[in-house]
mmCIF file of C-alpha atoms in Angstrom:
data_model
loop_
_atom_site.group_PDB
_atom_site.id
_atom_site.type_symbol
_atom_site.label_atom_id
_atom_site.label_comp_id
_atom_site.label_asym_id
_atom_site.label_seq_id
_atom_site.Cartn_x
_atom_site.Cartn_y
_atom_site.Cartn_z
ATOM 1 C CA MET I 1 0.640 -38.065 -15.238
ATOM 2 C CA SER I 2 -2.461 -38.524 -17.418
ATOM 3 C CA PHE I 3 -3.418 -34.758 -18.583
ATOM 4 C CA ILE I 4 -6.924 -34.192 -20.168
ATOM 5 C CA ILE I 5 -8.317 -30.873 -21.932
ATOM 6 C CA VAL I 6 -11.814 -30.243 -22.610
ATOM 7 C CA THR I 7 -12.787 -27.232 -25.338
ATOM 8 C CA PRO I 8 -16.346 -26.440 -25.629
ATOM 9 C CA ILE I 9 -17.364 -24.827 -29.213
ATOM 10 C CA HIS I 10 -20.346 -23.081 -30.242
ATOM 11 C CA ASN I 11 -19.989 -21.728 -33.480
ATOM 12 C CA GLU I 12 -16.000 -21.296 -33.399
ATOM 13 C CA GLU I 13 -15.037 -21.828 -36.789
ATOM 14 C CA ARG I 14 -12.931 -18.968 -36.705
ATOM 15 C CA ASN I 15 -10.683 -20.242 -33.781
ATOM 16 C CA ILE I 16 -10.964 -23.791 -33.300
ATOM 17 C CA GLY I 17 -8.538 -24.473 -36.190
ATOM 18 C CA THR I 18 -5.891 -21.941 -34.547
ATOM 19 C CA LEU I 19 -6.141 -23.560 -31.153
ATOM 20 C CA ALA I 20 -5.614 -26.676 -32.729
ATOM 21 C CA ASP I 21 -2.413 -25.886 -34.216
ATOM 22 C CA GLN I 22 -1.443 -24.041 -30.871
ATOM 23 C CA LEU I 23 -1.826 -27.712 -28.973
ATOM 24 C CA ALA I 24 0.120 -29.223 -31.549
ATOM 25 C CA ALA I 25 2.852 -27.037 -31.245
ATOM 26 C CA SER I 26 2.801 -26.859 -27.460
ATOM 27 C CA THR I 27 5.951 -28.079 -25.772
ATOM 28 C CA ARG I 28 3.500 -30.250 -23.490
ATOM 29 C CA LYS I 29 0.719 -31.781 -25.551
ATOM 30 C CA PRO I 30 -2.560 -32.974 -23.511
ATOM 31 C CA ASP I 31 -2.762 -36.896 -23.420
ATOM 32 C CA LEU I 32 -6.291 -36.439 -24.650
ATOM 33 C CA TRP I 33 -8.228 -33.495 -26.219
ATOM 34 C CA VAL I 34 -11.816 -33.639 -26.389
ATOM 35 C CA VAL I 35 -13.721 -31.024 -28.265
ATOM 36 C CA VAL I 36 -17.552 -30.758 -27.553
ATOM 37 C CA ASP I 37 -19.577 -29.075 -30.378
ATOM 38 C CA ASP I 38 -22.541 -27.740 -28.519
ATOM 39 C CA GLY I 39 -24.957 -27.283 -31.052
ATOM 40 C CA SER I 40 -23.191 -25.258 -33.548
ATOM 41 C CA THR I 41 -24.137 -24.316 -37.130
ATOM 42 C CA ASP I 42 -20.760 -23.855 -38.412
ATOM 43 C CA ARG I 43 -17.802 -26.149 -39.645
ATOM 44 C CA GLY I 44 -15.849 -25.967 -36.445
ATOM 45 C CA ALA I 45 -16.263 -29.516 -35.372
ATOM 46 C CA ASP I 46 -15.506 -30.865 -39.048
ATOM 47 C CA ILE I 47 -12.080 -28.656 -39.186
ATOM 48 C CA VAL I 48 -10.905 -30.639 -36.154
ATOM 49 C CA ARG I 49 -12.132 -33.953 -37.368
ATOM 50 C CA ASN I 50 -10.203 -33.390 -40.661
ATOM 51 C CA MET I 51 -6.983 -32.487 -38.792
ATOM 52 C CA GLU I 52 -3.923 -34.695 -38.218
ATOM 53 C CA LEU I 53 -3.112 -33.909 -34.633
ATOM 54 C CA PRO I 54 -0.128 -35.510 -32.486
ATOM 55 C CA MET I 55 -2.491 -36.360 -29.733
ATOM 56 C CA GLU I 56 -5.387 -38.300 -29.340
ATOM 57 C CA THR I 57 -8.414 -35.890 -30.116
ATOM 58 C CA ILE I 58 -11.857 -37.032 -30.084
ATOM 59 C CA VAL I 59 -14.813 -34.693 -31.184
ATOM 60 C CA LEU I 60 -18.339 -35.329 -29.588
ATOM 61 C CA GLU I 61 -21.708 -33.395 -30.624
ATOM 62 C CA ARG I 62 -24.558 -32.593 -28.411
ATOM 63 C CA SER I 63 -27.616 -30.023 -28.596
ATOM 64 C CA ASN I 64 -26.855 -26.600 -27.210
ATOM 65 C CA GLN I 65 -28.942 -26.251 -23.948
ATOM 66 C CA GLY I 66 -29.947 -22.846 -22.761
ATOM 67 C CA GLY I 67 -27.020 -20.643 -24.061
ATOM 68 C CA LEU I 68 -24.350 -18.850 -22.063
ATOM 69 C CA ILE I 69 -27.218 -17.722 -19.329
ATOM 70 C CA GLY I 70 -28.170 -21.211 -19.209
ATOM 71 C CA GLY I 71 -24.720 -22.308 -18.193
ATOM 72 C CA SER I 72 -24.355 -24.285 -21.763
ATOM 73 C CA ALA I 73 -20.338 -23.609 -21.964
ATOM 74 C CA PHE I 74 -20.062 -25.507 -18.582
ATOM 75 C CA THR I 75 -22.470 -28.457 -19.069
ATOM 76 C CA ALA I 76 -20.825 -28.786 -22.449
ATOM 77 C CA TRP I 77 -16.972 -28.672 -20.556
ATOM 78 C CA GLN I 78 -18.651 -31.411 -17.912
ATOM 79 C CA TYR I 79 -20.102 -33.715 -21.046
ATOM 80 C CA GLY I 80 -16.777 -33.855 -22.230
ATOM 81 C CA VAL I 81 -15.038 -34.450 -19.093
ATOM 82 C CA ASP I 82 -17.634 -37.611 -18.220
ATOM 83 C CA TYR I 83 -16.666 -38.962 -21.564
ATOM 84 C CA ALA I 84 -13.048 -38.514 -21.115
ATOM 85 C CA LEU I 85 -13.320 -40.155 -17.831
ATOM 86 C CA GLU I 86 -14.820 -43.391 -19.033
ATOM 87 C CA ARG I 87 -11.935 -43.841 -21.350
ATOM 88 C CA GLN I 88 -9.333 -42.578 -18.578
ATOM 89 C CA SER I 89 -10.254 -42.717 -14.939
ATOM 90 C CA ASP I 90 -6.724 -42.675 -13.373
ATOM 91 C CA PHE I 91 -6.525 -39.171 -15.110
ATOM 92 C CA THR I 92 -4.211 -36.543 -12.986
ATOM 93 C CA HIS I 93 -5.344 -33.155 -14.371
ATOM 94 C CA VAL I 94 -7.825 -32.136 -16.277
ATOM 95 C CA MET I 95 -8.669 -28.503 -18.094
ATOM 96 C CA LYS I 96 -11.227 -26.136 -19.322
ATOM 97 C CA LEU I 97 -9.578 -24.391 -22.294
ATOM 98 C CA ASP I 98 -11.638 -21.887 -24.471
ATOM 99 C CA ALA I 99 -11.299 -21.972 -28.156
ATOM 100 C CA ASP I 100 -10.546 -18.842 -28.461
ATOM 101 C CA VAL I 101 -7.287 -18.639 -26.388
ATOM 102 C CA GLU I 102 -3.820 -17.746 -27.757
ATOM 103 C CA LEU I 103 -1.791 -20.410 -25.836
ATOM 104 C CA PRO I 104 1.945 -20.014 -26.043
ATOM 105 C CA PRO I 105 4.020 -23.053 -26.688
ATOM 106 C CA ARG I 106 5.469 -23.404 -23.224
ATOM 107 C CA TYR I 107 2.192 -22.414 -21.268
ATOM 108 C CA LEU I 108 0.910 -25.768 -20.465
ATOM 109 C CA GLU I 109 4.172 -27.378 -19.600
ATOM 110 C CA ASN I 110 5.107 -24.253 -17.108
ATOM 111 C CA ALA I 111 1.268 -24.493 -15.663
ATOM 112 C CA LEU I 112 1.377 -28.246 -15.196
ATOM 113 C CA ALA I 113 4.877 -27.835 -13.231
ATOM 114 C CA ASP I 114 3.276 -25.871 -10.519
ATOM 115 C CA PHE I 115 1.448 -29.171 -9.295
ATOM 116 C CA GLY I 116 4.861 -30.789 -9.024
ATOM 117 C CA VAL I 117 6.200 -28.011 -6.796
ATOM 118 C CA ASP I 118 3.406 -27.870 -4.324
ATOM 119 C CA SER I 119 1.318 -30.623 -3.656
ATOM 120 C CA SER I 120 -1.347 -28.215 -1.833
ATOM 121 C CA VAL I 121 -1.927 -26.423 -5.422
ATOM 122 C CA GLY I 122 -5.404 -27.429 -6.792
ATOM 123 C CA LEU I 123 -5.707 -24.947 -9.866
ATOM 124 C CA VAL I 124 -3.295 -23.119 -11.722
ATOM 125 C CA GLY I 125 -3.575 -20.512 -14.440
ATOM 126 C CA GLY I 126 -1.506 -17.668 -16.024
ATOM 127 C CA ILE I 127 -2.964 -14.068 -16.302
ATOM 128 C CA LEU I 128 -4.903 -12.523 -19.488
ATOM 129 C CA VAL I 129 -2.605 -9.604 -20.605
ATOM 130 C CA GLY I 130 -3.971 -6.350 -22.963
ATOM 131 C CA LYS I 131 -5.598 -3.413 -21.779
ATOM 132 C CA ARG I 132 -8.874 -4.675 -23.495
ATOM 133 C CA ASP I 133 -9.043 -7.751 -21.383
ATOM 134 C CA ARG I 134 -7.555 -6.568 -18.238
ATOM 135 C CA GLU I 135 -8.644 -8.292 -14.967
ATOM 136 C CA GLN I 136 -7.859 -8.940 -11.489
ATOM 137 C CA THR I 137 -4.689 -11.102 -11.432
ATOM 138 C CA VAL I 138 -5.356 -12.987 -7.973
ATOM 139 C CA HIS I 139 -8.083 -15.544 -10.027
ATOM 140 C CA VAL I 140 -7.543 -17.873 -12.553
ATOM 141 C CA PRO I 141 -9.424 -16.615 -15.883
ATOM 142 C CA GLY I 142 -12.282 -18.758 -16.993
ATOM 143 C CA PRO I 143 -10.617 -19.600 -20.375
ATOM 144 C CA VAL I 144 -7.675 -21.476 -18.905
ATOM 145 C CA LYS I 145 -8.841 -23.521 -16.063
ATOM 146 C CA LEU I 146 -6.228 -26.195 -15.243
ATOM 147 C CA TYR I 147 -7.572 -28.509 -12.163
ATOM 148 C CA SER I 148 -5.591 -31.415 -10.400
ATOM 149 C CA ALA I 149 -7.817 -34.820 -10.006
ATOM 150 C CA THR I 150 -8.122 -33.614 -6.195
ATOM 151 C CA ALA I 151 -9.542 -30.378 -6.864
ATOM 152 C CA TYR I 152 -11.794 -31.469 -9.715
ATOM 153 C CA LYS I 153 -13.448 -33.867 -7.101
ATOM 154 C CA ALA I 154 -13.656 -31.064 -4.647
ATOM 155 C CA MET I 155 -15.781 -29.281 -6.924
ATOM 156 C CA ALA I 156 -18.463 -32.212 -7.198
ATOM 157 C CA ARG I 157 -21.139 -29.686 -5.524
ATOM 158 C CA VAL I 158 -20.462 -26.689 -7.371
ATOM 159 C CA PRO I 159 -23.260 -26.532 -10.182
ATOM 160 C CA ARG I 160 -22.284 -26.405 -13.718
ATOM 161 C CA VAL I 161 -23.947 -23.085 -14.584
ATOM 162 C CA VAL I 162 -22.769 -19.355 -15.099
ATOM 163 C CA GLY I 163 -20.759 -18.644 -12.437
ATOM 164 C CA PHE I 164 -18.829 -22.092 -12.141
ATOM 165 C CA ASP I 165 -15.734 -20.165 -13.157
ATOM 166 C CA VAL I 166 -15.978 -17.997 -9.933
ATOM 167 C CA MET I 167 -17.196 -20.774 -7.474
ATOM 168 C CA ASP I 168 -14.869 -23.402 -8.507
ATOM 169 C CA GLU I 169 -11.905 -21.462 -6.811
ATOM 170 C CA ILE I 170 -13.852 -21.157 -3.599
ATOM 171 C CA ALA I 171 -14.803 -24.581 -3.267
ATOM 172 C CA ILE I 172 -11.173 -25.540 -4.063
ATOM 173 C CA LYS I 173 -9.912 -23.110 -1.447
ATOM 174 C CA ALA I 174 -12.794 -24.365 1.068
ATOM 175 C CA ALA I 175 -11.296 -27.920 0.433
ATOM 176 C CA GLY I 176 -7.981 -26.858 1.967
ATOM 177 C CA MET I 177 -6.218 -26.589 -1.627
ATOM 178 C CA ARG I 178 -4.442 -23.289 -3.125
ATOM 179 C CA VAL I 179 -5.058 -21.441 -6.623
ATOM 180 C CA SER I 180 -1.788 -20.615 -8.059
ATOM 181 C CA VAL I 181 -1.918 -17.495 -10.375
ATOM 182 C CA ARG I 182 1.304 -17.640 -12.613
ATOM 183 C CA LYS I 183 2.031 -13.907 -13.295
ATOM 184 C CA ASP I 184 4.713 -15.064 -15.582
ATOM 185 C CA LEU I 185 2.554 -17.083 -17.935
ATOM 186 C CA HIS I 186 0.955 -14.619 -20.306
ATOM 187 C CA PHE I 187 -2.020 -15.736 -22.642
ATOM 188 C CA THR I 188 -4.477 -13.616 -24.732
ATOM 189 C CA VAL I 189 -7.600 -14.032 -26.321
ATOM 190 C CA ARG I 190 -9.172 -12.962 -29.675
ATOM 191 C CA ARG I 191 -12.271 -11.384 -28.554
ATOM 192 C CA ALA I 192 -13.351 -9.574 -25.789
ATOM 193 C CA ILE I 193 -14.227 -11.485 -22.515
ATOM 194 C CA GLY I 194 -18.164 -12.147 -22.316
ATOM 195 C CA ALA I 195 -18.832 -11.037 -26.058
ATOM 196 C CA SER I 196 -19.466 -14.095 -27.635
ATOM 197 C CA GLN I 197 -23.271 -12.911 -27.673
ATOM 198 C CA GLY I 198 -22.628 -9.439 -27.583
ATOM 199 C CA LEU I 199 -21.145 -7.190 -25.230
ATOM 200 C CA VAL I 200 -24.588 -5.842 -23.674
ATOM 201 C CA HIS I 201 -25.834 -9.373 -23.107
ATOM 202 C CA GLY I 202 -22.502 -10.266 -21.592
ATOM 203 C CA ARG I 203 -22.600 -7.323 -19.280
ATOM 204 C CA ARG I 204 -26.402 -8.305 -18.122
ATOM 205 C CA ARG I 205 -24.931 -12.081 -17.874
ATOM 206 C CA ASN I 206 -21.844 -10.298 -15.502
ATOM 207 C CA GLY I 207 -24.385 -8.904 -13.135
ATOM 208 C CA LEU I 208 -26.606 -12.282 -12.895
ATOM 209 C CA VAL I 209 -22.890 -14.186 -12.272
ATOM 210 C CA CYS I 210 -22.138 -11.427 -9.423
ATOM 211 C CA ARG I 211 -25.704 -11.892 -7.836
ATOM 212 C CA TRP I 212 -25.779 -15.481 -8.157
ATOM 213 C CA THR I 213 -22.296 -16.182 -6.746
ATOM 214 C CA GLY I 214 -22.777 -13.817 -3.496
ATOM 215 C CA TYR I 215 -21.077 -10.618 -4.373
ATOM 216 C CA TRP I 216 -21.147 -8.401 -1.605
ATOM 217 C CA THR I 217 -22.929 -5.319 -2.338
ATOM 218 C CA PRO I 218 -20.487 -2.303 -2.100
ATOM 219 C CA TYR I 219 -18.041 -4.759 -3.896
ATOM 220 C CA PHE I 220 -20.238 -5.139 -6.957
ATOM 221 C CA ALA I 221 -20.846 -1.587 -6.848
ATOM 222 C CA LEU I 222 -17.241 -0.508 -7.688
ATOM 223 C CA HIS I 223 -16.959 -3.605 -10.018
ATOM 224 C CA ALA I 224 -20.080 -2.055 -12.010
ATOM 225 C CA LEU I 225 -18.156 1.430 -11.810
ATOM 226 C CA ARG I 226 -15.052 -0.007 -13.220
ATOM 227 C CA TYR I 227 -16.930 -1.092 -16.527
ATOM 228 C CA VAL I 228 -18.086 2.552 -17.132
ATOM 229 C CA ALA I 229 -14.999 3.162 -19.001
ATOM 230 C CA ARG I 230 -15.121 -0.010 -21.001
ATOM 231 C CA LYS I 231 -17.171 -0.731 -24.126
ATOM 232 C CA PRO I 232 -19.920 -0.256 -24.451
ATOM 233 C CA TYR I 233 -19.357 2.279 -21.531
ATOM 234 C CA LEU I 234 -22.032 3.486 -19.567
ATOM 235 C CA VAL I 235 -24.772 1.107 -21.349
ATOM 236 C CA GLY I 236 -22.774 -1.940 -20.127
ATOM 237 C CA SER I 237 -22.748 -0.761 -16.697
ATOM 238 C CA VAL I 238 -26.437 -0.123 -16.654
ATOM 239 C CA ALA I 239 -26.992 -3.602 -18.156
ATOM 240 C CA MET I 240 -24.897 -5.187 -15.641
ATOM 241 C CA VAL I 241 -26.684 -3.642 -12.725
ATOM 242 C CA TYR I 242 -29.622 -4.701 -14.547
ATOM 243 C CA GLY I 243 -28.756 -8.147 -14.288
ATOM 244 C CA TYR I 244 -27.990 -8.176 -10.761
ATOM 245 C CA LEU I 245 -31.117 -6.469 -9.809
ATOM 246 C CA THR I 246 -33.531 -9.106 -11.460
ATOM 247 C CA ALA I 247 -31.327 -11.991 -10.769
ATOM 248 C CA THR I 248 -33.333 -15.080 -9.622
ATOM 249 C CA PRO I 249 -32.035 -16.749 -6.078
ATOM 250 C CA GLY I 250 -28.697 -18.383 -7.433
ATOM 251 C CA PRO I 251 -28.192 -22.087 -7.374
ATOM 252 C CA TYR I 252 -24.745 -22.315 -5.564
ATOM 253 C CA PRO I 253 -24.478 -23.327 -1.301
ATOM 254 C CA GLN I 254 -24.684 -20.561 0.860
ATOM 255 C CA ASP I 255 -21.520 -21.440 2.757
ATOM 256 C CA LEU I 256 -19.559 -21.015 -0.741
ATOM 257 C CA THR I 257 -21.507 -17.604 -1.469
ATOM 258 C CA SER I 258 -20.849 -16.282 2.114
ATOM 259 C CA ALA I 259 -17.135 -17.259 1.827
ATOM 260 C CA HIS I 260 -17.087 -15.268 -1.583
ATOM 261 C CA ALA I 261 -18.486 -12.486 -0.043
ATOM 262 C CA ALA I 262 -16.014 -12.672 2.934
ATOM 263 C CA GLU I 263 -13.189 -12.604 0.628
ATOM 264 C CA GLN I 264 -14.181 -9.450 -1.272
ATOM 265 C CA ARG I 265 -14.536 -7.622 2.127
ATOM 266 C CA SER I 266 -11.047 -8.688 2.955
ATOM 267 C CA LYS I 267 -9.826 -7.406 -0.549
ATOM 268 C CA LEU I 268 -11.473 -4.092 0.344
ATOM 269 C CA ARG I 269 -9.894 -3.825 3.662
ATOM 270 C CA LYS I 270 -6.609 -4.506 1.920
ATOM 271 C CA ALA I 271 -7.386 -1.563 -0.634
ATOM 272 C CA ALA I 272 -8.262 0.580 1.937
ATOM 273 C CA LYS I 273 -4.942 0.093 3.961
ATOM 274 C CA ARG I 274 -2.536 0.029 1.171
ATOM 275 C CA PRO I 275 -4.299 1.293 -2.213
ATOM 276 C CA ARG I 276 -1.296 1.705 -4.276
ATOM 277 C CA SER I 277 0.268 -1.800 -3.292
ATOM 278 C CA TRP I 278 -3.399 -3.342 -3.918
ATOM 279 C CA MET I 279 -3.472 -2.003 -7.318
ATOM 280 C CA ARG I 280 -0.258 -3.250 -8.370
ATOM 281 C CA ASP I 281 -0.450 -6.739 -6.999
ATOM 282 C CA THR I 282 -4.472 -6.932 -8.161
ATOM 283 C CA TYR I 283 -4.128 -5.512 -11.571
ATOM 284 C CA GLY I 284 -0.754 -5.367 -12.281
ATOM 285 C CA VAL I 285 -1.221 -1.693 -12.668
ATOM 286 C CA LYS I 286 1.633 0.903 -11.149
ATOM 287 C CA PRO I 287 -0.132 3.870 -9.702
#
């Protein structure tokens, strides 16, 4: 097994050293950790360079290309993956791991074990815990995407722009592979999801992503309504709807966006038939 982690950073001085320490303490360390400094103006890259770590670590630098709306985090990740594959083309697993993740020591060991149990698994991840960040537990959260080599290759036609961490799962399923969400693998993040450039900006970006990735309109309406009760409360939902309504045509293949909408319609049918069990299975909530 050859396991690569790529972490894109942009002004992550407060977080990257902590993540490095956690990877060093992990019971399964990556064979190669690539940190891509995406146009930072702080000392994040130097912090990693000056650390003595028990795994091969490389720090790359590139200019920030378009910020989060432009998908810079995903193109930076791809930049690091491309570099890693030039060195280690026979990789078996590759991961996108964000700098603000709080990673338990056994997380990587346990996540990688899933691939050995079921050869059809293409993507594995745990669940984000904490009421502030509660998301659906039927998808792998964006900060901890762990792919098999086969799944990575199946994503070749998925553009590395905002929404990639939604459409990756659709492409993997379309290729006949399975997404494994390990509800026993918990992790947290040190800031609210989507808040790196401010919550209102993050909510607007969320609305744009929903439009680009083919959200079924009734499903999006419920999605936006759910955010009324989250900071910045009503303003965030308004920003989300604004982003959705003003989004330009998306970059994703139509068959994938159609499959995404169909998946959402199926979810709502299940919710209508068995609302209590759906809430429990989807959000880990006991109604």
